[in-house]
Tab-separated table of N, CA and C in Angstrom:
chain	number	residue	atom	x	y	z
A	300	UNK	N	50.679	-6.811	36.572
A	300	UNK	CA	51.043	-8.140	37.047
A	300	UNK	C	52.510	-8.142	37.481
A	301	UNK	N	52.741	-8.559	38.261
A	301	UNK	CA	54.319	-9.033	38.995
A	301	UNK	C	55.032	-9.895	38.293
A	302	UNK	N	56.385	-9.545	37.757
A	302	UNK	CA	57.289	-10.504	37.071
A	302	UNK	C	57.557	-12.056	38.114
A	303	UNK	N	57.721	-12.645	37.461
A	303	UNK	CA	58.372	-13.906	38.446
A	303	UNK	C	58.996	-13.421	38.794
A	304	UNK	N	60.584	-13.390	38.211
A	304	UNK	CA	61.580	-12.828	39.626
A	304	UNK	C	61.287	-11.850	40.078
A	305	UNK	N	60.670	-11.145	40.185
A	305	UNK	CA	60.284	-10.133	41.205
A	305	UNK	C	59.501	-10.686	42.249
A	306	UNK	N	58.825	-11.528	41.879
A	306	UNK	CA	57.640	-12.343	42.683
A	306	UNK	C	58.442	-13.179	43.509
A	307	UNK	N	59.753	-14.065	42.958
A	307	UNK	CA	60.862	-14.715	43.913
A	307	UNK	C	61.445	-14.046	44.703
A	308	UNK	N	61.874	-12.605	44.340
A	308	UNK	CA	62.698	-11.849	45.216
A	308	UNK	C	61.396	-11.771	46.741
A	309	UNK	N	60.356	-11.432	46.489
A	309	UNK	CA	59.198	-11.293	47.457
A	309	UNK	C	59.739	-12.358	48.250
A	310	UNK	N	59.594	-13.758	47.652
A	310	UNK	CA	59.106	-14.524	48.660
A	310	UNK	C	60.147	-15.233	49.107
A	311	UNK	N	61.667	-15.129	48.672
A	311	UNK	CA	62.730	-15.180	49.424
A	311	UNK	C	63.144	-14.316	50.465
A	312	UNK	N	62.636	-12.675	50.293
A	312	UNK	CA	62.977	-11.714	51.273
A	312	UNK	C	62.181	-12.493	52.396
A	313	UNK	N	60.528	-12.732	51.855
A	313	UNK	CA	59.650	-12.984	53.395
A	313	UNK	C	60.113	-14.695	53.620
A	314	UNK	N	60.543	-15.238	53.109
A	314	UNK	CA	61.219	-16.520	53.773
A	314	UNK	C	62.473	-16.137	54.641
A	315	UNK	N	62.801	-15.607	54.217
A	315	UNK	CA	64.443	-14.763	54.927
A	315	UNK	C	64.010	-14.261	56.251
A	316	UNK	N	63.181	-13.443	56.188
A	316	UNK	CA	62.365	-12.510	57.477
A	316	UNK	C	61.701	-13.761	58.325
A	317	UNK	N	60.974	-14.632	57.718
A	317	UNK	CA	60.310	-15.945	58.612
A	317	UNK	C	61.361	-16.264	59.667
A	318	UNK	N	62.408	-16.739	58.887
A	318	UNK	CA	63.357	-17.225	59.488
A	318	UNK	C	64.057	-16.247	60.584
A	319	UNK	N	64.263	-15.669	60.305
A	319	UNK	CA	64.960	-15.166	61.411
A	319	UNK	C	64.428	-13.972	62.217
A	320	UNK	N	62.980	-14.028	61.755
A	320	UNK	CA	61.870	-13.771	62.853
A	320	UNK	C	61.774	-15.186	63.990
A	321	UNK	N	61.634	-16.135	63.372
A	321	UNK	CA	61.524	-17.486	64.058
A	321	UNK	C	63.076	-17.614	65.350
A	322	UNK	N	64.160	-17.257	64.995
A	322	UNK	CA	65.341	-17.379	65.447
A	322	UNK	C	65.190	-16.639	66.488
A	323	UNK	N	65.082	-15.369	66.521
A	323	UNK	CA	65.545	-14.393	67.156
A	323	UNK	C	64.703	-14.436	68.688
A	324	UNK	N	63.818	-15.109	68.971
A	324	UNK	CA	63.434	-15.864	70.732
A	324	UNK	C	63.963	-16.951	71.070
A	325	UNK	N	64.460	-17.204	70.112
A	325	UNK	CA	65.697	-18.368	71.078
A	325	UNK	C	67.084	-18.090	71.419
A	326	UNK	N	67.392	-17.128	71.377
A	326	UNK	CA	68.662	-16.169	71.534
A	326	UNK	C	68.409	-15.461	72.756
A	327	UNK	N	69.498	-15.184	73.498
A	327	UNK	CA	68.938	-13.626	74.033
A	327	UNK	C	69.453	-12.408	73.781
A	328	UNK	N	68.456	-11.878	74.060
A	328	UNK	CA	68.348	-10.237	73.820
A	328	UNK	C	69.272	-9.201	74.253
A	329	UNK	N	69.874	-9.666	75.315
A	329	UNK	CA	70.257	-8.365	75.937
A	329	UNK	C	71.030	-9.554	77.161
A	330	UNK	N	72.103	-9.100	78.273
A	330	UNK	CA	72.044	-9.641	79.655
A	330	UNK	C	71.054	-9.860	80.833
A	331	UNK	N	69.826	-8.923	80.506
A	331	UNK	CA	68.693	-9.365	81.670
A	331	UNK	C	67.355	-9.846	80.614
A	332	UNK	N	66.930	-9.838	79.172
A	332	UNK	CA	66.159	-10.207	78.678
A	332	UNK	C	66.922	-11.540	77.789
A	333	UNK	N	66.342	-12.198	77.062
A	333	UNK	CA	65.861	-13.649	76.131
A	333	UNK	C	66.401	-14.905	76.843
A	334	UNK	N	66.244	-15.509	75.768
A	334	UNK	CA	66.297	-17.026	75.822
A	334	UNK	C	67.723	-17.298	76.551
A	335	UNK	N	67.544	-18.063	77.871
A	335	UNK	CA	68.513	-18.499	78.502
A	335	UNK	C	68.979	-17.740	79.438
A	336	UNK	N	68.211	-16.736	79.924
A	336	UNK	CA	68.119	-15.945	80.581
A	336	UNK	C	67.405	-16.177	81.771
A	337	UNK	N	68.113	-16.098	83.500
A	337	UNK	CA	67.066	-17.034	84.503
A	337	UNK	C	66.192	-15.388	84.924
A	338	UNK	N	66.862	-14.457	84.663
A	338	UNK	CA	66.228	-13.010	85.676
A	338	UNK	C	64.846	-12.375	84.729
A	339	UNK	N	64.804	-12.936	83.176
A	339	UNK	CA	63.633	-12.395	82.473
A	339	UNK	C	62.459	-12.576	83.174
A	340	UNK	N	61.876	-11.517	82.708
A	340	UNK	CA	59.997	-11.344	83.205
A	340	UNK	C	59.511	-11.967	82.113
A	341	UNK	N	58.371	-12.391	82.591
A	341	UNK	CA	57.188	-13.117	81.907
A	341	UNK	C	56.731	-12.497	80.744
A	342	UNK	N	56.176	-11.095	81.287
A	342	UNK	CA	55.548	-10.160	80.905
A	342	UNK	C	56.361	-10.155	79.365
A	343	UNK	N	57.245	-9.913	79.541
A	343	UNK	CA	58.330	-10.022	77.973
A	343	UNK	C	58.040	-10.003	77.428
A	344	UNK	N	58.172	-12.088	77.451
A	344	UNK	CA	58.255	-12.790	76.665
A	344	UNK	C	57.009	-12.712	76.221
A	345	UNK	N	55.719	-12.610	77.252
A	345	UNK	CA	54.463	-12.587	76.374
A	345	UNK	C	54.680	-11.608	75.568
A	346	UNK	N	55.212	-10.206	75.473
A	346	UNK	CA	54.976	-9.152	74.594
A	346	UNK	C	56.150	-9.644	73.124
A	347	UNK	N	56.791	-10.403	73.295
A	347	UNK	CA	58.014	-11.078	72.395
A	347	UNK	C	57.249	-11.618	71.784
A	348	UNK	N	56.379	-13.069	72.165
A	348	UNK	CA	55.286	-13.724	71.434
A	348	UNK	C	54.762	-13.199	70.416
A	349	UNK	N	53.770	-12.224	71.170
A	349	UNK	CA	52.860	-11.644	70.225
A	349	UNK	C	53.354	-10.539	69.465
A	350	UNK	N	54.585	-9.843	69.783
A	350	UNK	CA	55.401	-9.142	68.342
A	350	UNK	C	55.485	-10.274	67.586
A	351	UNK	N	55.696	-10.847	67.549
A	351	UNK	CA	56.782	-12.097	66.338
A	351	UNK	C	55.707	-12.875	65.776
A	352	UNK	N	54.541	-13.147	66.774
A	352	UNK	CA	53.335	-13.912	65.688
A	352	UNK	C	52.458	-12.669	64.723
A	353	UNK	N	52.336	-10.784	65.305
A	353	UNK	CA	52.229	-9.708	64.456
A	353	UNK	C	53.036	-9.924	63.136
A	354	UNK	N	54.305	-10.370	63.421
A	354	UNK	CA	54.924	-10.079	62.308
A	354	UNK	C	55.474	-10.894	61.058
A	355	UNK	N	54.958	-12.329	61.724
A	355	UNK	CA	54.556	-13.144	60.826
A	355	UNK	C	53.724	-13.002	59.910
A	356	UNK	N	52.421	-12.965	60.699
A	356	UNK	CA	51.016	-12.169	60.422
A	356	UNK	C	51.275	-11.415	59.051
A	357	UNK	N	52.522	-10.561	59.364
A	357	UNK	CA	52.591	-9.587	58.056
A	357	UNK	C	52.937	-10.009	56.974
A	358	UNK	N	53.809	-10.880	56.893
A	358	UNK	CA	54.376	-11.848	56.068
A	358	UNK	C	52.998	-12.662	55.661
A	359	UNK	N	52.621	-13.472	56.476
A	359	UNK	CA	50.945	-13.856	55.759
A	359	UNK	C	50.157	-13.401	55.039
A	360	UNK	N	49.906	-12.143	55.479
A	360	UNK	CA	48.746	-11.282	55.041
A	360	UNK	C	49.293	-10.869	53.254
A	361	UNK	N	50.274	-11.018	53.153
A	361	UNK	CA	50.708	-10.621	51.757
A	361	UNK	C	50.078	-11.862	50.653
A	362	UNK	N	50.364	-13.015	51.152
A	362	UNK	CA	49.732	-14.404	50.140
A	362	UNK	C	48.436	-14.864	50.817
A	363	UNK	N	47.705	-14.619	52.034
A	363	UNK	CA	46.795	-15.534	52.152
A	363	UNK	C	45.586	-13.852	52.820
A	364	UNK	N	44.496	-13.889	52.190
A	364	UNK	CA	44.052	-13.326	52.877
A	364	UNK	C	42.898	-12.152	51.635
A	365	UNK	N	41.732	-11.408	51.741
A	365	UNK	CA	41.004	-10.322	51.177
A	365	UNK	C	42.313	-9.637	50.058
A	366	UNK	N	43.655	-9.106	50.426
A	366	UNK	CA	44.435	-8.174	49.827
A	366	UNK	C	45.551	-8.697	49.107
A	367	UNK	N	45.831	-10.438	49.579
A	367	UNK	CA	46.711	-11.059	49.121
A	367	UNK	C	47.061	-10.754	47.030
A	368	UNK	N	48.649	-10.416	47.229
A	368	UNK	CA	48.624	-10.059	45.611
A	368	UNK	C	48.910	-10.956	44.561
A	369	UNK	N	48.879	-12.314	45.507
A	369	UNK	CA	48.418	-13.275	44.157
A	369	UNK	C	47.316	-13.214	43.989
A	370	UNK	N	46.013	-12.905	44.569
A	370	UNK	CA	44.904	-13.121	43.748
A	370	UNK	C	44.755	-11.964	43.124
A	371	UNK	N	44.832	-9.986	44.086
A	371	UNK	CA	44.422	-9.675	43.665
A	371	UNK	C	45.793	-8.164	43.450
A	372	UNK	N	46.668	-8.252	42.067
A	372	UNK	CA	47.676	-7.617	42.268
A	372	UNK	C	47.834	-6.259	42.284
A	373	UNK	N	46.658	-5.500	42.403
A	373	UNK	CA	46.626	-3.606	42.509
A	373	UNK	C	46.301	-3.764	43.648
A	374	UNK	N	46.313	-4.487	45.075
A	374	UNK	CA	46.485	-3.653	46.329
A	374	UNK	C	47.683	-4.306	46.692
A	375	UNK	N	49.075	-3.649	46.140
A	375	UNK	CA	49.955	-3.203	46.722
A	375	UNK	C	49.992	-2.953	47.476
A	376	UNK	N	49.425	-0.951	47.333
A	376	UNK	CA	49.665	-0.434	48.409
A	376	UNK	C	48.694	-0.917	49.732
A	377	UNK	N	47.619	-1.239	49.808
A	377	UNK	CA	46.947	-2.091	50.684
A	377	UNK	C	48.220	-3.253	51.724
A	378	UNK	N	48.735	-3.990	51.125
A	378	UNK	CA	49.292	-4.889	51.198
A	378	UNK	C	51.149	-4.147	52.226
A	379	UNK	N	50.920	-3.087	51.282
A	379	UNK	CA	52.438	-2.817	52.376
A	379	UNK	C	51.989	-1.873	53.525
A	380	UNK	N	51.033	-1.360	53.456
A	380	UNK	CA	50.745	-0.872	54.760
A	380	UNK	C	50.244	-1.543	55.809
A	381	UNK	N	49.824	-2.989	55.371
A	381	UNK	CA	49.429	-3.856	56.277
A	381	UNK	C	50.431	-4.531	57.242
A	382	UNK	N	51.361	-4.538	56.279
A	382	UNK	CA	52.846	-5.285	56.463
A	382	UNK	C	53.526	-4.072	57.625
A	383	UNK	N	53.918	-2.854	57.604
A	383	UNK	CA	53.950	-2.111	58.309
A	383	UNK	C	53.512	-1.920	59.687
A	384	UNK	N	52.321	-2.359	59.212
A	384	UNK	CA	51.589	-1.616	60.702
A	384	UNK	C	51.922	-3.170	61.379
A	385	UNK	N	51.715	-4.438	61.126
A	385	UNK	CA	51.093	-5.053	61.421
A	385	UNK	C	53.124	-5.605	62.112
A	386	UNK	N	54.310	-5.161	61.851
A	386	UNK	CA	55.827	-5.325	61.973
A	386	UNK	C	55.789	-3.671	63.409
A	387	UNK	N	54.744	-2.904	62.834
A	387	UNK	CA	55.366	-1.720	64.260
A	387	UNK	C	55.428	-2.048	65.582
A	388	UNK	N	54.429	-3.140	65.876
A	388	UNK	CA	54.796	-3.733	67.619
A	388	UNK	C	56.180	-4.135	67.899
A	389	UNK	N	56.903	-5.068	67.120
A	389	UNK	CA	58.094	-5.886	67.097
A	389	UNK	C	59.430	-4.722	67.319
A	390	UNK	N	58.867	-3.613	66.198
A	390	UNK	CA	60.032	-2.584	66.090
A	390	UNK	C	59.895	-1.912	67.707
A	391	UNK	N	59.012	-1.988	67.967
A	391	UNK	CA	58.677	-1.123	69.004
A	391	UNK	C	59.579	-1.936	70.447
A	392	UNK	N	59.174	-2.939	70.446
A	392	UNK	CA	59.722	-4.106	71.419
A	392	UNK	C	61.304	-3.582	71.221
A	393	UNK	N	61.826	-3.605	70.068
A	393	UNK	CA	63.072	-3.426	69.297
A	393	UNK	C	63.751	-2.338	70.380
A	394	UNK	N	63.056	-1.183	69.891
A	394	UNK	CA	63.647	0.136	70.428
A	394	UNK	C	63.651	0.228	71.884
A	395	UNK	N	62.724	-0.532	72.807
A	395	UNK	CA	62.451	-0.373	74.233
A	395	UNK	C	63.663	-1.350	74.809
A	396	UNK	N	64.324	-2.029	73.926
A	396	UNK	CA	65.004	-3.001	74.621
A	396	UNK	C	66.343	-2.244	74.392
A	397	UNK	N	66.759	-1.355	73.339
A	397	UNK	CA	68.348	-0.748	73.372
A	397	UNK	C	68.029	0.747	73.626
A	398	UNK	N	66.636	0.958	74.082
A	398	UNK	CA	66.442	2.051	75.268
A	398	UNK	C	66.527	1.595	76.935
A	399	UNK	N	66.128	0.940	76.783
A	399	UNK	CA	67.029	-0.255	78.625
A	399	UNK	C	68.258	-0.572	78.326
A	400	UNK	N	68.988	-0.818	77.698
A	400	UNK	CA	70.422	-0.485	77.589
A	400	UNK	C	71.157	0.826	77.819
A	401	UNK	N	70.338	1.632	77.064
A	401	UNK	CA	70.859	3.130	77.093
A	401	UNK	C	70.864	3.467	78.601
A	402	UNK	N	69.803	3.084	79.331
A	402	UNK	CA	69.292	3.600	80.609
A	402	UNK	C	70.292	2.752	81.570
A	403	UNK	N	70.697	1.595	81.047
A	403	UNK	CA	71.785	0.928	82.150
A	403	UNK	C	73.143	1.222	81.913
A	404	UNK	N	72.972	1.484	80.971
A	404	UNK	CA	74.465	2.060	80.858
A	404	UNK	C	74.932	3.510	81.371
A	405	UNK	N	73.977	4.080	81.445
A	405	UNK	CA	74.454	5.514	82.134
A	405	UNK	C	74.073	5.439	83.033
A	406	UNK	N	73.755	4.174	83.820
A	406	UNK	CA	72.770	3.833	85.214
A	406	UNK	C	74.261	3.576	85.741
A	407	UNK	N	74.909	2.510	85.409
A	407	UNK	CA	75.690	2.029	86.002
A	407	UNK	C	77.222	1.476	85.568
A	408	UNK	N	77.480	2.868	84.473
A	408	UNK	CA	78.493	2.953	83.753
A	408	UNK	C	79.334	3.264	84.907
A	409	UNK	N	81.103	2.951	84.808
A	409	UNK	CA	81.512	3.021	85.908
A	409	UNK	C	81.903	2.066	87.346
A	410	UNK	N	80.424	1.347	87.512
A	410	UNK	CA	80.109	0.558	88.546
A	410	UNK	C	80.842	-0.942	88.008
A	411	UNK	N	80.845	-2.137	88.680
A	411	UNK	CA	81.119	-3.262	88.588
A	411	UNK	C	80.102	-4.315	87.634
A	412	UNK	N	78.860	-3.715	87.647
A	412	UNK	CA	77.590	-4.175	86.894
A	412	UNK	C	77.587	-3.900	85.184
A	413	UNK	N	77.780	-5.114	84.809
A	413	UNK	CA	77.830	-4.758	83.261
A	413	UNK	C	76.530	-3.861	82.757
A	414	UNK	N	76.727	-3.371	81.634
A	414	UNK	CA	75.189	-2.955	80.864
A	414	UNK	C	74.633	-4.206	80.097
A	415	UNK	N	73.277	-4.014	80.385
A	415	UNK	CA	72.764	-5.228	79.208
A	415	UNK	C	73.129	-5.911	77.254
A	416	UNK	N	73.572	-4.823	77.001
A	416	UNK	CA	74.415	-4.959	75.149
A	416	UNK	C	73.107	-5.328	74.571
A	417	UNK	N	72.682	-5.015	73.567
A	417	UNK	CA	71.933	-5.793	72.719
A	417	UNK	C	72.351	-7.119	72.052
A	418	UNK	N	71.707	-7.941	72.535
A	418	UNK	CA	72.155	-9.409	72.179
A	418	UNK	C	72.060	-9.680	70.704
A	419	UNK	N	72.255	-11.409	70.397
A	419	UNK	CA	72.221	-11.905	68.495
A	419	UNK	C	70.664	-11.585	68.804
A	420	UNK	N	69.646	-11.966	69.788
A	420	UNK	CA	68.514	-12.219	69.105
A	420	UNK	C	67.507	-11.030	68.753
A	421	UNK	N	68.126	-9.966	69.753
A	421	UNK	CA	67.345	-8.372	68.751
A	421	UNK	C	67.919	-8.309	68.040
A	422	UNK	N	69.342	-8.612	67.306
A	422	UNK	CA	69.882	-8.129	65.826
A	422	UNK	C	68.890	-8.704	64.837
A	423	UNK	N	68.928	-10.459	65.169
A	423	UNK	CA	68.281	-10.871	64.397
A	423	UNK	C	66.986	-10.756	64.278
A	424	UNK	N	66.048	-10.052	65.370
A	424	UNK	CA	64.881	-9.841	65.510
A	424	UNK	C	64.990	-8.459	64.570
A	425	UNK	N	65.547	-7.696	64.387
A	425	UNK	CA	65.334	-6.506	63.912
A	425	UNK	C	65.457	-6.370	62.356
A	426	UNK	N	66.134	-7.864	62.298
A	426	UNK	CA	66.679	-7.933	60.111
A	426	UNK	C	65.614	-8.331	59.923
A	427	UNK	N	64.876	-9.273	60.476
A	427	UNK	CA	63.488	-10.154	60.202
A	427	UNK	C	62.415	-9.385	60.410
A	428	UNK	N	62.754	-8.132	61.030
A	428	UNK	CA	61.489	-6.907	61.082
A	428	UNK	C	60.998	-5.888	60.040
A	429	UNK	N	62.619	-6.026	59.995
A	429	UNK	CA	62.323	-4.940	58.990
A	429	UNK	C	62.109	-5.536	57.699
A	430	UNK	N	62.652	-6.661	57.548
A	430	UNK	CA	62.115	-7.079	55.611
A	430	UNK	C	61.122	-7.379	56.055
A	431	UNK	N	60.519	-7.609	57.268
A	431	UNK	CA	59.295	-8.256	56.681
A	431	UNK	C	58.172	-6.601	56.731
A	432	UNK	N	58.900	-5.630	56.949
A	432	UNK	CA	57.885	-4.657	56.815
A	432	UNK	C	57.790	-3.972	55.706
A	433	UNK	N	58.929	-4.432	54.773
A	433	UNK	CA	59.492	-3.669	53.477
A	433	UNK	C	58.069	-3.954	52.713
A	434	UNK	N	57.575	-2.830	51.584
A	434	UNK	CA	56.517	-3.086	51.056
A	434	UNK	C	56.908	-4.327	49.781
A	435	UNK	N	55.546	-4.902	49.375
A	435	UNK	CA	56.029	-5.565	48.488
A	435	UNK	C	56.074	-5.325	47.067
A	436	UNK	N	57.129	-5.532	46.846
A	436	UNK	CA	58.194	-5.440	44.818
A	436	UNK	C	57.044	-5.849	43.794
A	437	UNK	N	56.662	-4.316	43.098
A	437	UNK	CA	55.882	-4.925	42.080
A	437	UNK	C	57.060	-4.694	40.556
A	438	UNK	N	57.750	-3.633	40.627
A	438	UNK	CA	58.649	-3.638	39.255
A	438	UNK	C	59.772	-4.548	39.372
A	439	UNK	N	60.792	-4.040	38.302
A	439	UNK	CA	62.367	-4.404	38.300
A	439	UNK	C	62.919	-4.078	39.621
A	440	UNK	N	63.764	-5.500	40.019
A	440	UNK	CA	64.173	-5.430	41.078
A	440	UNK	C	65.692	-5.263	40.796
A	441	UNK	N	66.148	-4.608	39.951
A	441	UNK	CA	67.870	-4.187	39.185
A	441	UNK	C	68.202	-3.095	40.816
A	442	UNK	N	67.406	-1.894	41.274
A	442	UNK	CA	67.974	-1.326	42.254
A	442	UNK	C	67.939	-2.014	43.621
A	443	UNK	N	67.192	-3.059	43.511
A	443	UNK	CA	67.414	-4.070	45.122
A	443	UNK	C	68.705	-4.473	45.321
A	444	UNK	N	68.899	-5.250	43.785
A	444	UNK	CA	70.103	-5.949	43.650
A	444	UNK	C	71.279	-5.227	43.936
A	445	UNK	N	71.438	-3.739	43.083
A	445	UNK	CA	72.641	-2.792	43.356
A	445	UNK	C	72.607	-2.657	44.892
A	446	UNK	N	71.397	-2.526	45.345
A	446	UNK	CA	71.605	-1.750	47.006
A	446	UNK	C	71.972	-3.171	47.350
A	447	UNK	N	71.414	-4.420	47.649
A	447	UNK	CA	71.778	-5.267	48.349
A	447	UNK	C	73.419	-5.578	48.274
A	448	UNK	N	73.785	-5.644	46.895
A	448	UNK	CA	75.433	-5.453	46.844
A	448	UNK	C	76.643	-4.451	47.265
A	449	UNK	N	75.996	-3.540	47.260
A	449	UNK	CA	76.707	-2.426	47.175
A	449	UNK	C	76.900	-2.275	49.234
A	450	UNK	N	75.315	-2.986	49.787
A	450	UNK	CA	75.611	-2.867	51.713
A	450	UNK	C	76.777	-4.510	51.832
A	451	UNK	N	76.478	-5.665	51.343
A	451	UNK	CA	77.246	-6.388	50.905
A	451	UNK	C	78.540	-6.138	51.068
A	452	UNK	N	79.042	-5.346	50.139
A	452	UNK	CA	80.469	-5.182	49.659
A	452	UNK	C	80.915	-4.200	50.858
A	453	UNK	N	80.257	-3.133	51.186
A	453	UNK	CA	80.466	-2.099	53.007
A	453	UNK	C	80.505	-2.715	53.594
A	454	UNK	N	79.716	-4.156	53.721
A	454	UNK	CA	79.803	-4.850	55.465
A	454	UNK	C	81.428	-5.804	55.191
A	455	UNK	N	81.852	-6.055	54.094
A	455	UNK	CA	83.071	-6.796	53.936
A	455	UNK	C	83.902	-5.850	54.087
A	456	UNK	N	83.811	-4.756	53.176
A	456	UNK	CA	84.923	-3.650	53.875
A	456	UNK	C	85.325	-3.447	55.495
A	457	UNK	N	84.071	-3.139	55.567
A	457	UNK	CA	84.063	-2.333	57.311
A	457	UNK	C	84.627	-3.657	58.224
A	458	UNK	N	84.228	-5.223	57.728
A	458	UNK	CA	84.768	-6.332	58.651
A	458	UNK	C	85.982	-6.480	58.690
A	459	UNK	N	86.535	-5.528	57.112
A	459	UNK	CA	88.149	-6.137	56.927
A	459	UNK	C	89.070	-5.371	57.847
């Protein structure tokens, strides 16, 4: 059985991931992709859509559903591979978009034409990807806490 706080840490990480799965299409992506963007393709955004409702999906599939581990708590591992597979479209979207960067930038490094940058809303598309692909916490969550502090305390360093 899953401790409560372990069970909170779950469902604050996948509230955390909701959220800024939810955020990250109203931003844009890059200089020729997201939100507020007049030169984006269609095509995209449909493939943006349906990453981000996948990866909700994954976040779902953990409480509602045959594998969900409130009802039934030994498919874990069931449960994080679902979460995985079901977050690899989004990552995928992820990588194709600061691989079109890569490609404009040595396209037209040099030239007067900026490169596209990866925008806030793949950063934030990519924090909300990845927790939500993280499997889900059945023990002590004492080494989450150290790691979460310990990147914490590096990202204050490295800002200072």
């Amino acid at each position: 059985m899953i401790a409560e706080s372990t069970r909170s840490w779950n469902i604050g990480r996948d509230a955390t991931a909701a959220v800024l799965l939810l955020a990250a299409p109203a931003l844009p992506w890059s200089l020729y992709f997201g939100a507020g963007i007049p030169a984006g393709r269609p095509g995209l955004f449909v493939a943006l859509a349906a990453a981000t409702l996948l990866a909700l999906a994954a976040i779902a599939a953990t409480y509602i559903g045959p594998w969900a581990i409130l009802r039934v708590p030994n498919n874990l591992a069931v449960a994080g591979r679902l979460r995985l597979l079901l977050c690899a479209p989004y990552l995928v979207l992820l990588l194709g978009v600061v691989a079109a960067d890569v490609v404009q930038t040595v396209r037209y490094g040099g030239s007067p034409r900026p490169p596209g940058g990866v925008g806030p809303g793949a950063l934030l598309g990519a924090a909300g990807a990845l927790l939500a692909a993280q499997p889900v916490l059945a023990g002590p969550v004492r080494l989450w806490r150290r790691t979460v502090r310990t990147l914490g305390y590096a990202s204050i360093v490295g800002a200072t």
